C-alpha positions as CSV (number, residue, x, y, z in Angstrom):
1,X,194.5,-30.3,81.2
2,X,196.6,-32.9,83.4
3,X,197.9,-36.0,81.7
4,X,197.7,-39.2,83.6
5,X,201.6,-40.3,83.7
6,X,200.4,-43.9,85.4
7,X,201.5,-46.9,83.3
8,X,198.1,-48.8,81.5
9,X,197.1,-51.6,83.4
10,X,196.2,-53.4,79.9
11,X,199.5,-53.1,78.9
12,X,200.9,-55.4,82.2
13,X,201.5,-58.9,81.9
14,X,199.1,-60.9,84.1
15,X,199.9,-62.4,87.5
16,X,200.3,-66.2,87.3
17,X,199.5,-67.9,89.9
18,X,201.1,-71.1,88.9
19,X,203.9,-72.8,86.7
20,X,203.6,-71.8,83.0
21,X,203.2,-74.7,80.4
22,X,206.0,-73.5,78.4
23,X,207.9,-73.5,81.7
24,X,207.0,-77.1,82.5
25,X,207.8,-78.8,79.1
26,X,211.1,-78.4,80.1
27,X,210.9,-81.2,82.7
28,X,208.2,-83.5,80.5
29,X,209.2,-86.4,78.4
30,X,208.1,-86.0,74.5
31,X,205.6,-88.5,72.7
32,X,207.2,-88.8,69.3
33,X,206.4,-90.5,66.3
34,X,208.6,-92.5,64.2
35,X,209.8,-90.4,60.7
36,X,206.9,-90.0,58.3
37,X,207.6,-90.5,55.0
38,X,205.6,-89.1,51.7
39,X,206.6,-91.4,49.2
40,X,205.2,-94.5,50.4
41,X,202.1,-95.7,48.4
42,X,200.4,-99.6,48.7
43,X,202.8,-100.8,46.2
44,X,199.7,-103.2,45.0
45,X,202.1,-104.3,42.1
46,X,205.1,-105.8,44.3
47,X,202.2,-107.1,46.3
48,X,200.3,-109.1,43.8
49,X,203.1,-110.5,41.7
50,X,204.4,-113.9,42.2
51,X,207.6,-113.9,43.0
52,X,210.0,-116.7,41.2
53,X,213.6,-117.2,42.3
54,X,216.1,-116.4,39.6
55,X,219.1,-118.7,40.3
56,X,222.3,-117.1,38.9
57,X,220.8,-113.9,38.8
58,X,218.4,-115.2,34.8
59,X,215.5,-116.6,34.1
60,X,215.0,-117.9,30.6
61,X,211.5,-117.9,29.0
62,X,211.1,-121.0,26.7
63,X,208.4,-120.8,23.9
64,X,206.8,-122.7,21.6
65,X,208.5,-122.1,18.3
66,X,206.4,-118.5,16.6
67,X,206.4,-117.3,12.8
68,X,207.1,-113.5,14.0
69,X,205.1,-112.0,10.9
70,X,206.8,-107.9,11.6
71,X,203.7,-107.1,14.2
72,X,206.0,-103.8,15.8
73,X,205.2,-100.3,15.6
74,X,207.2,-97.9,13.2
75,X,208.8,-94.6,14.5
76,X,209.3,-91.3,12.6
77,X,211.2,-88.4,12.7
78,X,210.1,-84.9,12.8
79,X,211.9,-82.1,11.1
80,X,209.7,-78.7,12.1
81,X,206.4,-79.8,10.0
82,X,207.9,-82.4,7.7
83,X,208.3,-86.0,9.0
84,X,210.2,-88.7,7.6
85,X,209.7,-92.6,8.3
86,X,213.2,-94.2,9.6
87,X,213.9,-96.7,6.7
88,X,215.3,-99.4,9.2
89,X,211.3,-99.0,11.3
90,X,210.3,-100.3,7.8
91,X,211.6,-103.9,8.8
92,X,208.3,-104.2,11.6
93,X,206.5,-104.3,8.2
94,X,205.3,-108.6,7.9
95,X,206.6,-108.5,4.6
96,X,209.7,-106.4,5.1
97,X,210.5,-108.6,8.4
98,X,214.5,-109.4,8.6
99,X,215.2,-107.7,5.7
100,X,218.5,-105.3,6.1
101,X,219.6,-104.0,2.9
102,X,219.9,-100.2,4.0
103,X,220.1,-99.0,0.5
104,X,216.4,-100.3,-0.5
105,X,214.4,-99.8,2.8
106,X,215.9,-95.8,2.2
107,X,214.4,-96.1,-1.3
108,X,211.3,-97.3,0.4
109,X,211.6,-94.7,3.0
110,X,211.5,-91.8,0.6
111,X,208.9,-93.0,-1.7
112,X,206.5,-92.0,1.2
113,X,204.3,-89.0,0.8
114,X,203.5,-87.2,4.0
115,X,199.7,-86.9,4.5
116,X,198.2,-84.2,7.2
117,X,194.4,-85.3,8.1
118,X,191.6,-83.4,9.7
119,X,189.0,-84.7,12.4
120,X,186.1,-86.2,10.9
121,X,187.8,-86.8,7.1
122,X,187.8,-89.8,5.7
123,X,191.1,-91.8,4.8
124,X,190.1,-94.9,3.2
125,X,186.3,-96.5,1.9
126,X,185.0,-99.7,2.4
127,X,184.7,-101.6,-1.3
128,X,187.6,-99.3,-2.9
129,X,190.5,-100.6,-4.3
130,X,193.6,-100.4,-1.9
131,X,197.0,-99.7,-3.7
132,X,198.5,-97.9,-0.6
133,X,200.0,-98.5,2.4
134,X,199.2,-95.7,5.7
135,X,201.8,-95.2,8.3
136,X,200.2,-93.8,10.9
137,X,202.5,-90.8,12.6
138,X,200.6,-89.1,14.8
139,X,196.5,-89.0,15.6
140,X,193.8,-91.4,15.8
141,X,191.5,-93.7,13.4
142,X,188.6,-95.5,13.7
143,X,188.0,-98.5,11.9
144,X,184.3,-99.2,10.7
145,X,183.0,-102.5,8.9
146,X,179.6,-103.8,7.9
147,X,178.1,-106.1,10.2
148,X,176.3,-109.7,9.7
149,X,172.7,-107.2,9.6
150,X,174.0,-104.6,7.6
151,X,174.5,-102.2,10.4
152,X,178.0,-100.5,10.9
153,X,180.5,-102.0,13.3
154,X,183.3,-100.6,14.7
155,X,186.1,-102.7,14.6
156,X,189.6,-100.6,16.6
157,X,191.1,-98.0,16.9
158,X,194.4,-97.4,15.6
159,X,197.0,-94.6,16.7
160,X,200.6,-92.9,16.4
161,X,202.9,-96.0,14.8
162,X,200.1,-98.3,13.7
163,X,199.4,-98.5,10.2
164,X,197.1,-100.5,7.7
165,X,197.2,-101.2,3.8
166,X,199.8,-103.9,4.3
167,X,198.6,-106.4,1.9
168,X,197.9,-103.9,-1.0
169,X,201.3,-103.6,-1.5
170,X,201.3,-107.2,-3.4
171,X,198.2,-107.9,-4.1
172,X,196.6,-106.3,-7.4
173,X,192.9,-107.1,-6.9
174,X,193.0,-105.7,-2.8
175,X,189.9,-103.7,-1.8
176,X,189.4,-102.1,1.3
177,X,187.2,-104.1,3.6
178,X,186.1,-101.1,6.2
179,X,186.3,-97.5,6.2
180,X,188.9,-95.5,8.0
181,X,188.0,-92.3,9.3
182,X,190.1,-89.7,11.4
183,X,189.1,-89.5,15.0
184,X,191.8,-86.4,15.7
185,X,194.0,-84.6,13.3
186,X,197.2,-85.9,12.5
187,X,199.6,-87.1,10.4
188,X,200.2,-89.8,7.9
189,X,202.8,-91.5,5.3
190,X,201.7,-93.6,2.4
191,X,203.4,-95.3,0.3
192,X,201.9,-96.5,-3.0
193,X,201.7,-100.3,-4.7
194,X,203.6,-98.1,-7.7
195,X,206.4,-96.8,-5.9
196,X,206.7,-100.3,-3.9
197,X,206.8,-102.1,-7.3
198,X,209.5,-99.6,-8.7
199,X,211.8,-99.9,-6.0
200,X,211.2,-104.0,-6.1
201,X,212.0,-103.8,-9.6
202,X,215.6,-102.3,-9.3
203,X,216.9,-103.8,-6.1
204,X,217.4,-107.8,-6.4
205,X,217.7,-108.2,-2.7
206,X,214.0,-107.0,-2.0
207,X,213.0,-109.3,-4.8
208,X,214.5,-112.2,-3.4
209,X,213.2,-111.2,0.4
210,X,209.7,-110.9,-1.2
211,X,210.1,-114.1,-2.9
212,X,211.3,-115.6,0.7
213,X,208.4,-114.2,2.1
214,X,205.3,-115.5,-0.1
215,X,206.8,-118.8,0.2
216,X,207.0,-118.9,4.5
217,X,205.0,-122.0,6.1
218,X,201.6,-120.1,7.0
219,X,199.4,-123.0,6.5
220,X,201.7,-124.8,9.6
221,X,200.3,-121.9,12.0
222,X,197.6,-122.0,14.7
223,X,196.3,-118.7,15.0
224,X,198.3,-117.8,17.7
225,X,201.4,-118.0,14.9
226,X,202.7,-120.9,16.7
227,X,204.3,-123.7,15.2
228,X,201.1,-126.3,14.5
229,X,200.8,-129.6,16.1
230,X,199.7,-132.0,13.5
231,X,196.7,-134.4,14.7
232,X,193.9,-135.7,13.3
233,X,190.2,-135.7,14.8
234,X,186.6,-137.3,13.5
235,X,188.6,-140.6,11.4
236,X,187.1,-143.8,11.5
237,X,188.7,-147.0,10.6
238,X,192.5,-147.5,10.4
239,X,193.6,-144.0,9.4
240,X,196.6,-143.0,9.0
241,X,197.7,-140.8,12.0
242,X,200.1,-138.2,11.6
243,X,203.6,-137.3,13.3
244,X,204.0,-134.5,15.9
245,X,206.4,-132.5,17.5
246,X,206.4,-129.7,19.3
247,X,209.0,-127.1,18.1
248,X,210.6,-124.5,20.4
249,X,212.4,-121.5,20.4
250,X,216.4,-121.5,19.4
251,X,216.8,-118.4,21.1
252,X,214.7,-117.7,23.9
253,X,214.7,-114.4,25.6
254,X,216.5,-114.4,29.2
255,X,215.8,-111.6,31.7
256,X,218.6,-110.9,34.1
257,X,218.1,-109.2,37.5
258,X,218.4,-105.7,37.8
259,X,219.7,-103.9,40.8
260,X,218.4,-100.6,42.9
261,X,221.5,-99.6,45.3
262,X,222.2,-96.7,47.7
263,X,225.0,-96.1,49.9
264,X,223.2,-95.3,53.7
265,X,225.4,-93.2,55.8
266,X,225.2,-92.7,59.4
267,X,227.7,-90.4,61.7
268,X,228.8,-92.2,64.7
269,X,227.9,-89.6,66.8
270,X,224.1,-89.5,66.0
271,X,224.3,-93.3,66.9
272,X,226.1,-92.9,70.0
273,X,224.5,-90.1,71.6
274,X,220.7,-90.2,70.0
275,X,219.7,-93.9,69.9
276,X,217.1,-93.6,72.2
277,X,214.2,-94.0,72.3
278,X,214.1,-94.9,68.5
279,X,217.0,-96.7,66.8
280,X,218.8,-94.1,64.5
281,X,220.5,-96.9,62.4
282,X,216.7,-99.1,61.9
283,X,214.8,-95.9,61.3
284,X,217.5,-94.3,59.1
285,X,217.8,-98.5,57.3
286,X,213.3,-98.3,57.1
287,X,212.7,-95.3,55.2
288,X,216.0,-96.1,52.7
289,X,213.9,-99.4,52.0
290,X,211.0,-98.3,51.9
291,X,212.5,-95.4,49.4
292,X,213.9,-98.6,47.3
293,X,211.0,-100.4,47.2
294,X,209.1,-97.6,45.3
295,X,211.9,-97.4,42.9
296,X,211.1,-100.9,42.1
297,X,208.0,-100.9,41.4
298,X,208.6,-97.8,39.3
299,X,211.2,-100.2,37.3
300,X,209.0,-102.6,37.1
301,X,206.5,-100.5,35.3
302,X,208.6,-98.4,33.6
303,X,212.0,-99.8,32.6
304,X,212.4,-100.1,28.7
305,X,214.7,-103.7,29.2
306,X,211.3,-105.4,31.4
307,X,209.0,-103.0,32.1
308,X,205.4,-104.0,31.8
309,X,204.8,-100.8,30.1
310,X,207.2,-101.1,27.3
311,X,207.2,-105.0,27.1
312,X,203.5,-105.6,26.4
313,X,202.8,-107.1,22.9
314,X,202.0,-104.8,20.4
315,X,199.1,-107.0,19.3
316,X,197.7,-106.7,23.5
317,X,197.7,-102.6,23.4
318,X,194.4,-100.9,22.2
319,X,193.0,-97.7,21.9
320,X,190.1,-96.3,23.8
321,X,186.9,-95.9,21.3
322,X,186.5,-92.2,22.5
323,X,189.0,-91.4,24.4
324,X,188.4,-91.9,28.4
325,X,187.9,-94.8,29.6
326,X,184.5,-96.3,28.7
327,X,183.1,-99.8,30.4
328,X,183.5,-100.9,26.7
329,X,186.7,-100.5,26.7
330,X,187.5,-102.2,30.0
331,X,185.6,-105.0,28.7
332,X,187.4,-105.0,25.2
333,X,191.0,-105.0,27.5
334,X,189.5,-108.1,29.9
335,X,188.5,-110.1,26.6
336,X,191.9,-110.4,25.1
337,X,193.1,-112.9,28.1
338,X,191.5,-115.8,30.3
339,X,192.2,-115.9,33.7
340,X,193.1,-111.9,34.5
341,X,193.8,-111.3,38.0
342,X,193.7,-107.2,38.3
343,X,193.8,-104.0,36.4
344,X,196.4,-101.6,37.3
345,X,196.2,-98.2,36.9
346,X,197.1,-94.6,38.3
347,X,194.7,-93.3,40.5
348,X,193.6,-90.3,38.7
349,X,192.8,-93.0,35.6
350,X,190.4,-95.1,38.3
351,X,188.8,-91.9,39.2
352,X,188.5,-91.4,35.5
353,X,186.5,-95.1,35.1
354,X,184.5,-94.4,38.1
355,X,183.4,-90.9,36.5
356,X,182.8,-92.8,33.0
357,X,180.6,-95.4,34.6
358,X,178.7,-93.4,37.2
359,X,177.8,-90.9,34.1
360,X,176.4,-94.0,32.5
361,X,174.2,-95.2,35.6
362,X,177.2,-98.6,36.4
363,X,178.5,-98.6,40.1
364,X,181.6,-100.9,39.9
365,X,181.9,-103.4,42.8
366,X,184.2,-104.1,45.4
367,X,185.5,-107.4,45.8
368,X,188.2,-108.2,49.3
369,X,191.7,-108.4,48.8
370,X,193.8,-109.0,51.8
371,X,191.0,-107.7,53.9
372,X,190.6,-104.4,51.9
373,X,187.7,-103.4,49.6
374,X,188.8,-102.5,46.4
375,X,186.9,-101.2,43.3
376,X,186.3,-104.3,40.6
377,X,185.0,-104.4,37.3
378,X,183.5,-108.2,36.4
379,X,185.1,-109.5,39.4
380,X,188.7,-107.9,38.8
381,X,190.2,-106.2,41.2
382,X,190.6,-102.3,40.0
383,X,194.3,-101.2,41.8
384,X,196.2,-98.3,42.0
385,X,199.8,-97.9,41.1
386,X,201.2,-94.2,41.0
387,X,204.3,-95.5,38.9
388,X,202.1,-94.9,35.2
389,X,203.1,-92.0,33.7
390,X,200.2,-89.4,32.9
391,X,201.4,-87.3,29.5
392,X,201.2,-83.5,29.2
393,X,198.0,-84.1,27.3
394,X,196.5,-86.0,30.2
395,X,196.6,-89.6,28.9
396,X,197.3,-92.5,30.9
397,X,197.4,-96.3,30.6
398,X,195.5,-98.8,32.3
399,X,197.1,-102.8,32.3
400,X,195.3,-106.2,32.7
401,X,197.3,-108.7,33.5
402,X,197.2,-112.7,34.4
403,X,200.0,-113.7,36.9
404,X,202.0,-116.8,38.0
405,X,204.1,-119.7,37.0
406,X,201.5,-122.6,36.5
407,X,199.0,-119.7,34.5
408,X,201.4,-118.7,32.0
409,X,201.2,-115.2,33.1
410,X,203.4,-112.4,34.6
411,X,205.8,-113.2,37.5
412,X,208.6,-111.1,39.2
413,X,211.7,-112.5,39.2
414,X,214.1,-111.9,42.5
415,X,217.1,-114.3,44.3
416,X,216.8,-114.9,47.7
417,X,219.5,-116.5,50.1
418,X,221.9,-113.2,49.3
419,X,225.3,-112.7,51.6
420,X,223.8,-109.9,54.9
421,X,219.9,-110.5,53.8
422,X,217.6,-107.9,55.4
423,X,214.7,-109.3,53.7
424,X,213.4,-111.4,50.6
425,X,215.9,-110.6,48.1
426,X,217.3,-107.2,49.5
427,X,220.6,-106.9,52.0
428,X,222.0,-104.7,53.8
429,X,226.1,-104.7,54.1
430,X,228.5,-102.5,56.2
431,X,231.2,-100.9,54.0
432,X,233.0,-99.7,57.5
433,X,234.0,-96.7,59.1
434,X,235.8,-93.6,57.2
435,X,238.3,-90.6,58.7
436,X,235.0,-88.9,59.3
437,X,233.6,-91.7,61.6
438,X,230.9,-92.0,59.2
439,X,229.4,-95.2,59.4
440,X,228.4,-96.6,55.6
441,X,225.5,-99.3,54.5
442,X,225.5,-101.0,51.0
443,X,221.5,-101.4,50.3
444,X,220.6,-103.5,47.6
445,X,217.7,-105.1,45.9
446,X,217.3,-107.0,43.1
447,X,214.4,-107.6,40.7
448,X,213.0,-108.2,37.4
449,X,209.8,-109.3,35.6
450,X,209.2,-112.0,33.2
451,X,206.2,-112.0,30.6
452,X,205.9,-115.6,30.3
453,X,202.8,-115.4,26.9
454,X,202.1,-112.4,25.0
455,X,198.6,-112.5,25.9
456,X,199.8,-112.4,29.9
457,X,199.4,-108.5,30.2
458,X,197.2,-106.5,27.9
459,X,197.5,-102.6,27.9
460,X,194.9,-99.9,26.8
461,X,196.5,-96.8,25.8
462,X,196.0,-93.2,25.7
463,X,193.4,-92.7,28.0
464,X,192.2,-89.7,28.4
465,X,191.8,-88.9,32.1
466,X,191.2,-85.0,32.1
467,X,187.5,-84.3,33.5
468,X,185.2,-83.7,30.6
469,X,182.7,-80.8,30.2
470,X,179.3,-81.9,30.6
């Protein structure tokens, strides 16, 4: 048998008859695009707000004069399965408002008996006497009454550092006026009208602070806790009219301007040599800002000085009824303000609403803003704003807010007119050139946000956003 010693023909590479195109990309000019960048989103929040110049770098919210009645939440401590109220939380208490002594609100503190619930158990009845106060640690309750026909109502929903029972703690004849049922398991502290009254009986500076408090102005409140305006309305003849006044604030709150900063390095040598056709310095200078401008709306949602998030009134956050969110709930969260200009909320939480309302036959609509179609719900605009956290568990808040000056609302706060401005309240500074002829760039922004009115931004919390088995 002869073996053919020939080379495969297969195995040769083929004979061009013509220039390659790897070959002729040498000599071609490349069509580039400008540096992508990730992180951008639409930044719907620094687009929506108002912005207010903040002349000397404050602003100062002025008030009508408000009887703060101890509205707060209380925190805990956990130690493995035991938890412990903080005495001092027990000053967000109306009746304990302002009052310092250490020694009692410790007394206080460890007169509370820990309390772990189940789902479904009830914690309190409607018509029983109430002699305790519930401190509400971790978990959820719903709140049930008797309607005007006799059928069950459900009035809120309370959850990790609410509590209720306040009043039982002085009055003798208290009864419970709804039923308070667990939702989830969890914890609570309570703290009986007994123990209350045997710490009040050996500490003469909560005796004196009680005293102080039964005998505070409530009858000169409106029922926003604002200082009353005495009129009179409905007289005939030559009535005597009274005097007014309206009372402010002594010590309004003052938000100063906050800064976001980064040093922007460029070598000489990049912009020498590779400035063409793009600008190294411009496109190096637009992603840095665009980079900052994120970071401010995060701030703006998230900081704990002026964050929206953490400065919402405690008497403006609610509880979904069930857990995701429910057109009930979005309703309950437009109700508690006039005038609301937008929801914001992370985008998994809108797909969340659009799942709850498509399950229950409602197609939200789409109103224009700016010439784009966004999702609405009663008219307000539904927008998405990546900057809300979403907890382990899958819970997320949504916020409802009103905006601008004249509307009492929320504003952001920025100066403009800085030394080197790039743009509205951001510049752009050379620092100068080092031994590495490094070229260096001060970029700086600056920002707050002012809640002008409790009632201004309204938050619904703990929504459950996690796709439910059906």
């Amino acid at each position: 048998m002869t073996v053919d010693s020939s080379p495969d023909a297969r195995l040769e590479p083929p004979q061009r008859s013509s220039l390659g195109t790897a070959a002729a990309r040498n000599l071609a000019t490349t069509t580039k695009s400008a540096p992508q960048m990730q992180e951008i989103t639409s930044r719907w929040l620094l687009r929506m707000l108002p912005w207010v110049e903040a002349k000397g770098g404050a602003y100062r919210v002025n008030r009508r004069l408000t009887y703060t009645v101890g509205d707060g939440r209380v925190d805990f401590v956990q130690d493995g399965a035991e938890v412990r109220v903080i005495p001092r939380e027990l000053g967000e208490l109306a009746l304990l408002r302002g009052f310092d002594d250490v020694e009692a609100l410790t007394a206080l503190a460890g007169r509370c008996v820990q309390h772990d619930f189940e789902v479904g158990e009830t914690l309190v009845r409607r018509g029983a006497p109430a002699d305790q106060l519930h401190l509400i640690a971790h978990g959820r309750i719903g709140r049930v009454s008797v309607g005007a026909y006799g059928d069950d109502v459900a009035l809120d929903v309370l959850a990790d550092g609410d509590r209720f029972g306040e009043s039982a703690l002085l009055d003798a004849d208290a009864q419970w006026e709804y039923t308070a049922t667990a939702e989830t398991s969890g914890t609570l502290l309570t703290l009986s009208r007994a123990d209350f009254t045997a710490v009040l009986s050996t500490a003469q500076s909560l005796r004196d602070h009680i005293e102080e408090f039964r005998s505070l102005p409530r009858q000169r409140q409106n029922h926003r806790g604002e200082a009353e305006i005495a009129m009179s309305a409905g007289h005939t003849g030559e009535h005597a009219l009274p005097g007014a006044f309206v009372d402010y604030e002594l010590k309004p709150r003052e938000y100063e301007l906050s800064v976001a900063q980064t040093i922007l390095r460029i070598h000489t040598r990049v912009t020498d040599l590779y400035n063409g056709p793009m600008n190294q310095a411009e496109e190096q200078l637009r992603l840095t800002i665009e980079a900052l401008r994120e970071r401010q709306e995060h701030e703006l949602v998230n900081n704990r000085e002026f964050g929206l998030l953490h400065n919402a009134d405690f008497k403006q956050r609610l509880q979904p009824h069930s857990g995701p969110p429910t057109p009930d709930d979005m309703d309950e969260l437009l109700c508690r303000r006039r005038g609301s200009k937008f929801f914001l909320a992370h985008p998994k939480t809108i797909a969340a609403i659009g799942r709850e309302f498509n399950a229950r036959g409602l197609y939200p609509d789409h109103v224009d803003l700016g010439g784009q179609q966004v999702p609405a719900w009663r008219g307000v605009p539904i927008l998405p704003c990546n900057k809300i956290p979403i907890t382990k568990e899958k819970t997320s808040s949504i916020l409802c807010m009103r905006t601008g000056e004249s509307n009492q609302g929320v504003i952001g706060l920025h100066q403009t007119g800085l030394p080197d401005e790039y743009e509205p309240g951001l510049s752009v500074r050379f620092m100068g050139l080092d031994e590495k002829a490094i070229t260096s760039y001060l970029v700086s922004t600056y920002y707050s946000a002012a809640i002008l009115v409790p009632d201004a931004v309204g938050v619904l919390e703990n929504v459950q956003i996690a796709r439910w088995p059906r």
